[in-house]
Coordinates of N, CA and C in Angstrom, one line a residue:
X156 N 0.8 -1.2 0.0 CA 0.0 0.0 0.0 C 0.9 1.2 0.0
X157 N 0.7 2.3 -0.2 CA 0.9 3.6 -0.7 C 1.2 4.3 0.7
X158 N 1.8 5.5 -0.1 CA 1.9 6.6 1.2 C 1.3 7.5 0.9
X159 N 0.7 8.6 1.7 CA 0.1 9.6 1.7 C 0.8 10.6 0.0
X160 N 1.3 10.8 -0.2 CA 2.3 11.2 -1.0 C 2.5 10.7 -1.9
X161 N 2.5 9.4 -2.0 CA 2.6 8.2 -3.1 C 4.0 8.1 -3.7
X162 N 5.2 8.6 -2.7 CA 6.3 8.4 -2.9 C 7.5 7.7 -1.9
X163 N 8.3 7.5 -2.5 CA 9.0 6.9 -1.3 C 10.3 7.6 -0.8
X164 N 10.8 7.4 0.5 CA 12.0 8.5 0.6 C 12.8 7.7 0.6
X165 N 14.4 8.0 -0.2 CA 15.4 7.3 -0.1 C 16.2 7.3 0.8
X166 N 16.1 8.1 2.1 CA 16.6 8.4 3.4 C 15.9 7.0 4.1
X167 N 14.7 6.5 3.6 CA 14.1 5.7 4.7 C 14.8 4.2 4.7
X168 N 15.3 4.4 3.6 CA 16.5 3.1 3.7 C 17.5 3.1 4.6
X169 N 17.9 4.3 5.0 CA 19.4 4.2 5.6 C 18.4 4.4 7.3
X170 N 17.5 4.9 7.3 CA 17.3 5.0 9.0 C 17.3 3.7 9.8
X171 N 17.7 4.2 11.0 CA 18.0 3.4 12.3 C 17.0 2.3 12.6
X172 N 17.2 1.1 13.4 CA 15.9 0.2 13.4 C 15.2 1.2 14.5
X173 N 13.5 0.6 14.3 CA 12.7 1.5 15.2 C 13.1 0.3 17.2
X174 N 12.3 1.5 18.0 CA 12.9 1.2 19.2 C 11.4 0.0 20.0
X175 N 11.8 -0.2 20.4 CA 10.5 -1.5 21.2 C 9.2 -0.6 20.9
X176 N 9.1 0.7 21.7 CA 7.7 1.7 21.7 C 7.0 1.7 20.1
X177 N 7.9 1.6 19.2 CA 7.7 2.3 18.0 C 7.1 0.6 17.5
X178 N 7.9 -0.1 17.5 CA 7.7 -2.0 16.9 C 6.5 -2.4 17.6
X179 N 6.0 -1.9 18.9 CA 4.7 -2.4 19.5 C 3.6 -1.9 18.9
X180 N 3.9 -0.3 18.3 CA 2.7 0.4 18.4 C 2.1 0.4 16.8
X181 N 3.5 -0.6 15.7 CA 2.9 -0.5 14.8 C 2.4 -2.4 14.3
X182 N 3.2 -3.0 15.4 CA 2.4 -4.3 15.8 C 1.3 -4.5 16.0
X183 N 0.7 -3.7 17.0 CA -1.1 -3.2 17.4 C -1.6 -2.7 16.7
X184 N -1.0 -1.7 15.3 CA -1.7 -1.4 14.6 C -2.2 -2.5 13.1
X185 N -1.1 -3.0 13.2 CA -1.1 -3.7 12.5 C -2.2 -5.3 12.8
X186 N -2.2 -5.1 13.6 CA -3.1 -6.0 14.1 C -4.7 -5.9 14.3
X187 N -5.0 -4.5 14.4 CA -6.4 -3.7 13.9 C -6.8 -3.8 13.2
X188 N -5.5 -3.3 11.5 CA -5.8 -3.2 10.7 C -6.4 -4.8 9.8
X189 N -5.7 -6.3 10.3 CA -5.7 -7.5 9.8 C -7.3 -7.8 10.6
X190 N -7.4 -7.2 12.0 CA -8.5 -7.8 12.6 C -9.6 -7.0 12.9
X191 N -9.5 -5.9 13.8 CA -11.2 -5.1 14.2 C -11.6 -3.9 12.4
X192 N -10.5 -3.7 12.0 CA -11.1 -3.1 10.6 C -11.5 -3.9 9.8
X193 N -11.3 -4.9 9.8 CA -12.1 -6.0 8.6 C -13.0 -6.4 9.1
X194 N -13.4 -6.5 10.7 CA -14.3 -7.2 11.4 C -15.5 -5.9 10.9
X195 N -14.7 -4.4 11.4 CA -15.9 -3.2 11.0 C -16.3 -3.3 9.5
X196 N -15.7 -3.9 8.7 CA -16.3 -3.8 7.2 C -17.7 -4.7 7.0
X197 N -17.5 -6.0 8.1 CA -18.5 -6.6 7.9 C -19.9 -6.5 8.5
X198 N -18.6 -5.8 10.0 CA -20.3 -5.5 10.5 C -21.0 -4.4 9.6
X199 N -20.9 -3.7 8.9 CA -21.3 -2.5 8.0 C -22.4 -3.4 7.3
X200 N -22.1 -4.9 6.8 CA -22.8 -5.8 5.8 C -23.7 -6.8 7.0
X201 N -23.4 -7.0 7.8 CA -24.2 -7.4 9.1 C -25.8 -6.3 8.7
X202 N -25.4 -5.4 9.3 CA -26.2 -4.2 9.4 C -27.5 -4.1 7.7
X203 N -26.8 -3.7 6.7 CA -27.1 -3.4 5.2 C -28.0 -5.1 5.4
X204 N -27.7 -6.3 5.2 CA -28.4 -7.3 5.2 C -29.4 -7.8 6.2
X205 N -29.4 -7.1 7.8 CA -30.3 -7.2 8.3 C -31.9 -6.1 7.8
X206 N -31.5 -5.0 7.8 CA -32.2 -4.0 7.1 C -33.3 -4.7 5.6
X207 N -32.0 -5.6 4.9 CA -33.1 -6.1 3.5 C -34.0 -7.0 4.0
X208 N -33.6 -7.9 5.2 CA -34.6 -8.8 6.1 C -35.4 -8.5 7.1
X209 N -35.7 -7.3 6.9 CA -36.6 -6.6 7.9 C -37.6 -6.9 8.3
X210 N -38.2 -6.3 7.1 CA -40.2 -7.2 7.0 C -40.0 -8.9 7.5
X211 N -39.3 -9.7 6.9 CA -39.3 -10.6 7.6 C -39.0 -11.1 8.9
X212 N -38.6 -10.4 10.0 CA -38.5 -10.7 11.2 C -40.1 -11.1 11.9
X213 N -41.2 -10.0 11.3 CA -42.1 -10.5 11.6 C -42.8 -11.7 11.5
X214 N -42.6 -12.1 10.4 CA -43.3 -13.3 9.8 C -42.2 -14.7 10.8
X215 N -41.3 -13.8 11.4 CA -40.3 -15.7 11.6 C -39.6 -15.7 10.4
X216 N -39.5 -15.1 9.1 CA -38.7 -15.6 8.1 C -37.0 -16.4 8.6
X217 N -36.7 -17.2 7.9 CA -35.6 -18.2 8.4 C -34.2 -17.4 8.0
X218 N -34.1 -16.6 7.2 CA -33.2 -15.7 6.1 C -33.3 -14.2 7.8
X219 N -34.8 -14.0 7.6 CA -34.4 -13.0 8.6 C -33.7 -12.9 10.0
X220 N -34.2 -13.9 11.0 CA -33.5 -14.7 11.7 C -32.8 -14.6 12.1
X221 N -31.9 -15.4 11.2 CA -30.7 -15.6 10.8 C -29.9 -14.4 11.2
X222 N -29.9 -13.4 9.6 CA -29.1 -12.1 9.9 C -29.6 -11.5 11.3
X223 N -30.8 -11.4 11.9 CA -30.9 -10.7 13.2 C -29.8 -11.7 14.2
X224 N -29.5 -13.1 14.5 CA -28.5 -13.7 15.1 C -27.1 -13.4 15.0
X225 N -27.1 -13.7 13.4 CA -25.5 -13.0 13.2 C -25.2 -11.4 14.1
X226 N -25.8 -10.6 13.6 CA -26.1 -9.2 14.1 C -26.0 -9.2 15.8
X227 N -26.6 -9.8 16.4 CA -26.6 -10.1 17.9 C -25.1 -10.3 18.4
X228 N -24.8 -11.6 17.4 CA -23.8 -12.8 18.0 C -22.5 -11.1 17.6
X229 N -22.6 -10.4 16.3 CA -21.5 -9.3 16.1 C -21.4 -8.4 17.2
X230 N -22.5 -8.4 17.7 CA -22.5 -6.9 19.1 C -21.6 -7.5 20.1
X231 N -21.8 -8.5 20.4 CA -21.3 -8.9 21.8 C -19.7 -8.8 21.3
X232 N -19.1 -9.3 20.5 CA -17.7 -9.0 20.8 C -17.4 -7.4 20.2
X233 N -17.8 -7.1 19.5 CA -17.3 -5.7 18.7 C -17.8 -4.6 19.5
X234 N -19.3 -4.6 20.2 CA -19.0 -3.5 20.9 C -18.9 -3.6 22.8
X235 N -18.2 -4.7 22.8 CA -17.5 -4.9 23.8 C -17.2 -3.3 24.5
X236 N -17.5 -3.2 25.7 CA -16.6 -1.4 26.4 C -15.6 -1.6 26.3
X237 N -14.9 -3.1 26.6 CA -13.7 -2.9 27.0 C -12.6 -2.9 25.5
X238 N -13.1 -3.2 24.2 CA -12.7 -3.2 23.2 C -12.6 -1.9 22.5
X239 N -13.8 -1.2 22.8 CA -14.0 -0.2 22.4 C -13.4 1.1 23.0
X240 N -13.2 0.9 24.4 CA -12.1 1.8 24.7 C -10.7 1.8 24.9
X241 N -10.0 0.6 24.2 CA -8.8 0.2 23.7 C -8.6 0.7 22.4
X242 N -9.9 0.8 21.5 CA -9.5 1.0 20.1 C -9.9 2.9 20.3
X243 N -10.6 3.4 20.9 CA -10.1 4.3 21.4 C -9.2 5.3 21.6
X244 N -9.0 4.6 23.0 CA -7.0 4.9 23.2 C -6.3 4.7 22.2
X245 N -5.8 3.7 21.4 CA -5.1 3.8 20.3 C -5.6 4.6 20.0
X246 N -6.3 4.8 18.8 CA -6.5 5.9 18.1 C -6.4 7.5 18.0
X247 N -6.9 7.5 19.5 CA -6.7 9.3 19.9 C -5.2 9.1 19.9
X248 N -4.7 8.4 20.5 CA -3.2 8.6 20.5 C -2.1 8.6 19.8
X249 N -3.0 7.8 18.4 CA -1.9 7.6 17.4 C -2.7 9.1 16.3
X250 N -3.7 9.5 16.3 CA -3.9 11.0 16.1 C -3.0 12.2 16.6
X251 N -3.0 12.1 18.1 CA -1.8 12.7 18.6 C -0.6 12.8 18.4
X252 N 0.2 11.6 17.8 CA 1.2 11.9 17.8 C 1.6 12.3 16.7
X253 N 0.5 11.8 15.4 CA 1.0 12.4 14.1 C 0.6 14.3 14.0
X254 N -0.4 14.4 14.4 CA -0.6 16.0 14.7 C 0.6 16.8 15.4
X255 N 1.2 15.8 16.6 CA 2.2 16.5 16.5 C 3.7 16.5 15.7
X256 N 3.8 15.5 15.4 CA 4.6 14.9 13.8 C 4.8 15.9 13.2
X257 N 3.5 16.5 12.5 CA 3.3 17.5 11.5 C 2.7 18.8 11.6
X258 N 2.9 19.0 12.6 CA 3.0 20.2 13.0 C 1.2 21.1 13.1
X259 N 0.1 20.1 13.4 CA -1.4 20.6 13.2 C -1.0 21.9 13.9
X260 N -1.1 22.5 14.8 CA -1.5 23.1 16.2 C -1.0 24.2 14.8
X261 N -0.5 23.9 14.1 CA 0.6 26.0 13.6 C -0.8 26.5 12.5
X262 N -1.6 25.1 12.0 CA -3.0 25.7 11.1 C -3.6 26.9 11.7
X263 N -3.4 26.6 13.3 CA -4.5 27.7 13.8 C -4.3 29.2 13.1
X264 N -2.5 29.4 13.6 CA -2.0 30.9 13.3 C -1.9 31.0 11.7
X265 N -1.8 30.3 10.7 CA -1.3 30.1 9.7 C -2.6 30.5 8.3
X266 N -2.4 31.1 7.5 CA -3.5 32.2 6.7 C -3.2 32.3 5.2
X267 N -3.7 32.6 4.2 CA -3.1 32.7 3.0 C -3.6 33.7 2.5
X268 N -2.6 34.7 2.2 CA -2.8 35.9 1.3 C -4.3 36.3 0.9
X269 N -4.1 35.2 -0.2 CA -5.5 35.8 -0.7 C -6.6 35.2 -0.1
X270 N -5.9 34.4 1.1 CA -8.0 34.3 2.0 C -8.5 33.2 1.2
X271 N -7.8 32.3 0.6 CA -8.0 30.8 0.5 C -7.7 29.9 1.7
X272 N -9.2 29.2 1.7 CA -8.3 28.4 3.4 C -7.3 27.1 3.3
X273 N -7.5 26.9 1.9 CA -6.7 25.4 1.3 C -4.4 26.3 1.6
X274 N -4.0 25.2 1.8 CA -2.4 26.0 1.7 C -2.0 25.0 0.6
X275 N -1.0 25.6 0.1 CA -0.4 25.0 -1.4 C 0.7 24.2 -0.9
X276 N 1.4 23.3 -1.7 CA 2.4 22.1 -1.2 C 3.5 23.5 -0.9
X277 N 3.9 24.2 -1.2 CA 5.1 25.3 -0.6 C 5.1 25.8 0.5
X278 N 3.8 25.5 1.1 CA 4.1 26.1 2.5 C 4.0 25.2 3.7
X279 N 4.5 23.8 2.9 CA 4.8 22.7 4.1 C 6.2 22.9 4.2
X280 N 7.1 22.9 5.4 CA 8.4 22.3 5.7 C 8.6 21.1 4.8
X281 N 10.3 21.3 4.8 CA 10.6 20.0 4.0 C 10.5 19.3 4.9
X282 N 10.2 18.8 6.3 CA 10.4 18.4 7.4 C 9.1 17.4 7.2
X283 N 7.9 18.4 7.1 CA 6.6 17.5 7.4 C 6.5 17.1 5.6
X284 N 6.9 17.8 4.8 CA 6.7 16.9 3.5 C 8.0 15.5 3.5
X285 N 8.6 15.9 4.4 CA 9.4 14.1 4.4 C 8.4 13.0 5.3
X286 N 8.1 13.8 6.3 CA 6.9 12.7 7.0 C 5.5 12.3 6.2
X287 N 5.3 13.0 4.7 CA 3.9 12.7 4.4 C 4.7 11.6 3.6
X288 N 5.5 11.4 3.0 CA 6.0 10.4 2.4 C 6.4 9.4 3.2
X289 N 6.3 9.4 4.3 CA 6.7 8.1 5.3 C 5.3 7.5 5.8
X290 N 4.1 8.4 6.0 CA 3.2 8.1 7.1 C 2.1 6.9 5.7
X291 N 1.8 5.8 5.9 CA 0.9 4.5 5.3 C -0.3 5.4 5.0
X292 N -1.0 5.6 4.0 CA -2.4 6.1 3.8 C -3.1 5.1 4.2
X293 N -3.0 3.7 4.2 CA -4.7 2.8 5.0 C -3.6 3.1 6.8
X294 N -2.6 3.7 7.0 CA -3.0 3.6 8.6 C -4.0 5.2 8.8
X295 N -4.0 6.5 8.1 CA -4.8 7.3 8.4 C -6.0 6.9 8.0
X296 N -6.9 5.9 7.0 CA -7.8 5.3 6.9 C -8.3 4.4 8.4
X297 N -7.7 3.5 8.4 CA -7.7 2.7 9.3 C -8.5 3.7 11.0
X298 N -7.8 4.8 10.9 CA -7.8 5.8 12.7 C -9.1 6.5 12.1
X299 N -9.3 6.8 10.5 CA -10.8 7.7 10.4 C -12.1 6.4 10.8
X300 N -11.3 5.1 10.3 CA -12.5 4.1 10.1 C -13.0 4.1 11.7
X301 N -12.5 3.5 12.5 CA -12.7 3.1 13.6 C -13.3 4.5 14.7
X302 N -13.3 5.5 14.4 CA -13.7 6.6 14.5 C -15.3 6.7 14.4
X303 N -15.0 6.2 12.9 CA -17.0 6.5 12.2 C -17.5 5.8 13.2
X304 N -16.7 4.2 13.2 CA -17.3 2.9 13.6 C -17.4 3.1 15.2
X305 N -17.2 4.0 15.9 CA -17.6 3.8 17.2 C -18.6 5.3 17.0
X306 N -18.9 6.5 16.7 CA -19.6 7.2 16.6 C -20.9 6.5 16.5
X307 N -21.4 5.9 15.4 CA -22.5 5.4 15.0 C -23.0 4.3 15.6
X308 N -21.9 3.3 16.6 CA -22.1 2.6 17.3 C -22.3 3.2 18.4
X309 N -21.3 3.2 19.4 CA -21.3 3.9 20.6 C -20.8 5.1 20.7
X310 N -21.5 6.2 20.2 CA -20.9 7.6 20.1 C -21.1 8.2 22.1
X311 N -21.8 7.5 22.7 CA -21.5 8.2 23.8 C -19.7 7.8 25.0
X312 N -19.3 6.8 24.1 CA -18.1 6.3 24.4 C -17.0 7.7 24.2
X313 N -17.4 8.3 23.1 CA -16.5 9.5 22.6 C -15.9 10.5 23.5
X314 N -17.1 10.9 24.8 CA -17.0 11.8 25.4 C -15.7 11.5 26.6
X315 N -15.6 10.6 26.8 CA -14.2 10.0 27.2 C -13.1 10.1 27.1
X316 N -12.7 10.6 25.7 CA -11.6 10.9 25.7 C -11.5 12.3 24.8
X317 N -10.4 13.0 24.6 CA -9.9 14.2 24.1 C -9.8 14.5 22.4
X318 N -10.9 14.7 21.8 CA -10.8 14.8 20.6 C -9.8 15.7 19.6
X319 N -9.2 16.5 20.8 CA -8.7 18.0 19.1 C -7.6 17.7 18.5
X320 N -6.9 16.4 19.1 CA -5.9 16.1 18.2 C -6.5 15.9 16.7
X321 N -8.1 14.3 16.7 CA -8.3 14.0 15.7 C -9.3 15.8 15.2
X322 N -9.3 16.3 15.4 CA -9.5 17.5 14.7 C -8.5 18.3 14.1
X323 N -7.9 17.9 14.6 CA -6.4 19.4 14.3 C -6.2 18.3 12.9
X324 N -6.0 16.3 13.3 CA -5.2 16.5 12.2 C -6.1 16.3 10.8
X325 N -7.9 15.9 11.2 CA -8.8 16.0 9.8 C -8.4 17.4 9.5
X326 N -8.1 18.6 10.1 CA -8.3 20.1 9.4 C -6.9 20.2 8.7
X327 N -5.4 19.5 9.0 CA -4.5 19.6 8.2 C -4.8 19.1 7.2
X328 N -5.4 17.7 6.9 CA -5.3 17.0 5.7 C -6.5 17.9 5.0
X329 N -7.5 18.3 5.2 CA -8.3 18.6 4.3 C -8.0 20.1 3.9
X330 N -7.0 21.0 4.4 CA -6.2 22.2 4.1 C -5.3 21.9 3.4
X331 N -4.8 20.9 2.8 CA -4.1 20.3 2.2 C -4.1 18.8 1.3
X332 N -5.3 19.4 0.3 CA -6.1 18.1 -0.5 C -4.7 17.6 -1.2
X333 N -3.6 18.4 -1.5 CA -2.2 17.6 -2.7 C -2.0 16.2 -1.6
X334 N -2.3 16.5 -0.5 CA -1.5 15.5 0.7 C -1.9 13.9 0.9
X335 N -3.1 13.9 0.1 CA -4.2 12.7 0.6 C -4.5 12.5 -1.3
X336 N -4.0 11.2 -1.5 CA -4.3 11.0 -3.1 C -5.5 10.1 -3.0
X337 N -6.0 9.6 -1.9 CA -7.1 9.0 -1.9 C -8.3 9.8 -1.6
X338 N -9.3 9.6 -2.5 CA -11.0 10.6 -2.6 C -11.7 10.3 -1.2
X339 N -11.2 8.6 -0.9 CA -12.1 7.6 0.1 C -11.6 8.2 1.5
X340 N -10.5 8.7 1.2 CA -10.0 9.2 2.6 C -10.1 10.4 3.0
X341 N -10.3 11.7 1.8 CA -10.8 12.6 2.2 C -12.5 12.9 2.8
X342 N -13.1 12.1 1.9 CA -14.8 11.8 2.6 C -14.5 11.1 3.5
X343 N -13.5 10.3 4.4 CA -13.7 10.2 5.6 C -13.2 11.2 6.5
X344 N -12.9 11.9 6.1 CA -12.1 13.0 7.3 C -14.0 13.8 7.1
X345 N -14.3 14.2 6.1 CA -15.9 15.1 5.8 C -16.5 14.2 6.9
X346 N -16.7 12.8 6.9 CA -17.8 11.9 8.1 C -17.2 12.3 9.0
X347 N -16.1 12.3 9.6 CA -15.8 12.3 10.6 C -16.4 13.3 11.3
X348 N -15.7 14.5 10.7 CA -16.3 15.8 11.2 C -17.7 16.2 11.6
X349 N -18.3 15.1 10.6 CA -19.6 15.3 10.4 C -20.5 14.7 12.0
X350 N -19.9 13.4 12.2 CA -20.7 12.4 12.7 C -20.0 12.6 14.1
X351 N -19.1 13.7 14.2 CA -18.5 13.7 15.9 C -18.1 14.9 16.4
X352 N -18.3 16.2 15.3 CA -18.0 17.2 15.8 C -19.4 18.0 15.7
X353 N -19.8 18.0 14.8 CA -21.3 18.6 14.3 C -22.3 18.1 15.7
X354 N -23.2 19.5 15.8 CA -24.2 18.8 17.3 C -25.0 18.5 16.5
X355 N -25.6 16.8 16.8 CA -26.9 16.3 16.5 C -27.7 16.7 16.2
X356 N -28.1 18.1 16.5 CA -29.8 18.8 15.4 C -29.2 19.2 14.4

């Protein structure tokens, strides 16, 4: 898979092996990504297939049932609390550290002449345009997915922990459409916003 950038740095050859912290955290992630994000793809089709079997729950349909069981048997482990607030913590935290990676917090003060809110690739550091080329585009997928996927599930989970990192860093990338070559990933940063910052009415 790609990088945000869609390029590769030839420095990333010669760097140092990463340290225990850094091999755990992309072990766990990596382990999200093989296990609770494929699990979130299905429950999505859990959901979409119960919905077609609807009317039939009344009747006893055998088809409907069914998907209402599967659906059941999916809740219990996926929206587990204690799963849910593991995937959580990851995620605010690994929001956190790329925001501060890349420098979100300077958007605040940061303005463009002519009063365009978008910034043009020239006014990134070569610092953080070396990190867009390092950072995995399905791992910033992966932190939007699990995001949607507990909003619409358990969005009262949210209030628990500290959101403005994952806002500082949805407002870099979408101030910065050259940065994100995937369309799928920019409309996730639009849900996000939508489904966790926006008040309900």
């Amino acid at each position: 898979r790609g990088r945000l950038l869609g390029t590769e740095d030839p420095a990333a050859a010669a760097a140092p092996e990463y340290n225990f912290i850094s091999q755990s955290f992309f072990l766990c992630w990596r382990a999200v990504h093989l296990g609770v994000i494929s699990e979130v793809s299905q429950y999505r089709n859990h959901i979409r297939r119960l919905h077609h079997f609807h009317a039939g729950l009344a009747t006893g349909d055998n088809q409907s049932v069914q998907a209402l069981i599967i659906k059941m048997l999916t809740d219990v482990y996926m929206l587990s609390p204690a799963l849910v607030k593991d995937l959580l913590d990851f995620t605010v935290g690994a929001c956190s550290s790329l925001s501060n990676l890349l420098g979100c917090g300077e958007d605040a003060s940061s303005s463009s002449d002519a009063g365009d809110w978008t910034l043009p690739r020239s006014a990134c550091s070569p610092v953080v345009l070396r990190l867009l080329t390092q950072i995995p585009e399905h791992l910033v997928t992966d932190l939007m997915e699990i995001l949607l996927f507990v909003a619409k599930t358990q969005p009262s989970t949210l209030c628990s922990v500290d959101l403005s990192s994952v806002l500082a860093l949805a407002v870099f990338f979408l101030r910065r459409p050259w940065a994100v070559t995937s369309p799928h990933l920019r409309a996730r940063f639009g849900q996000v916003l939508y489904y966790i910052f926006l008040p309900v009415a």
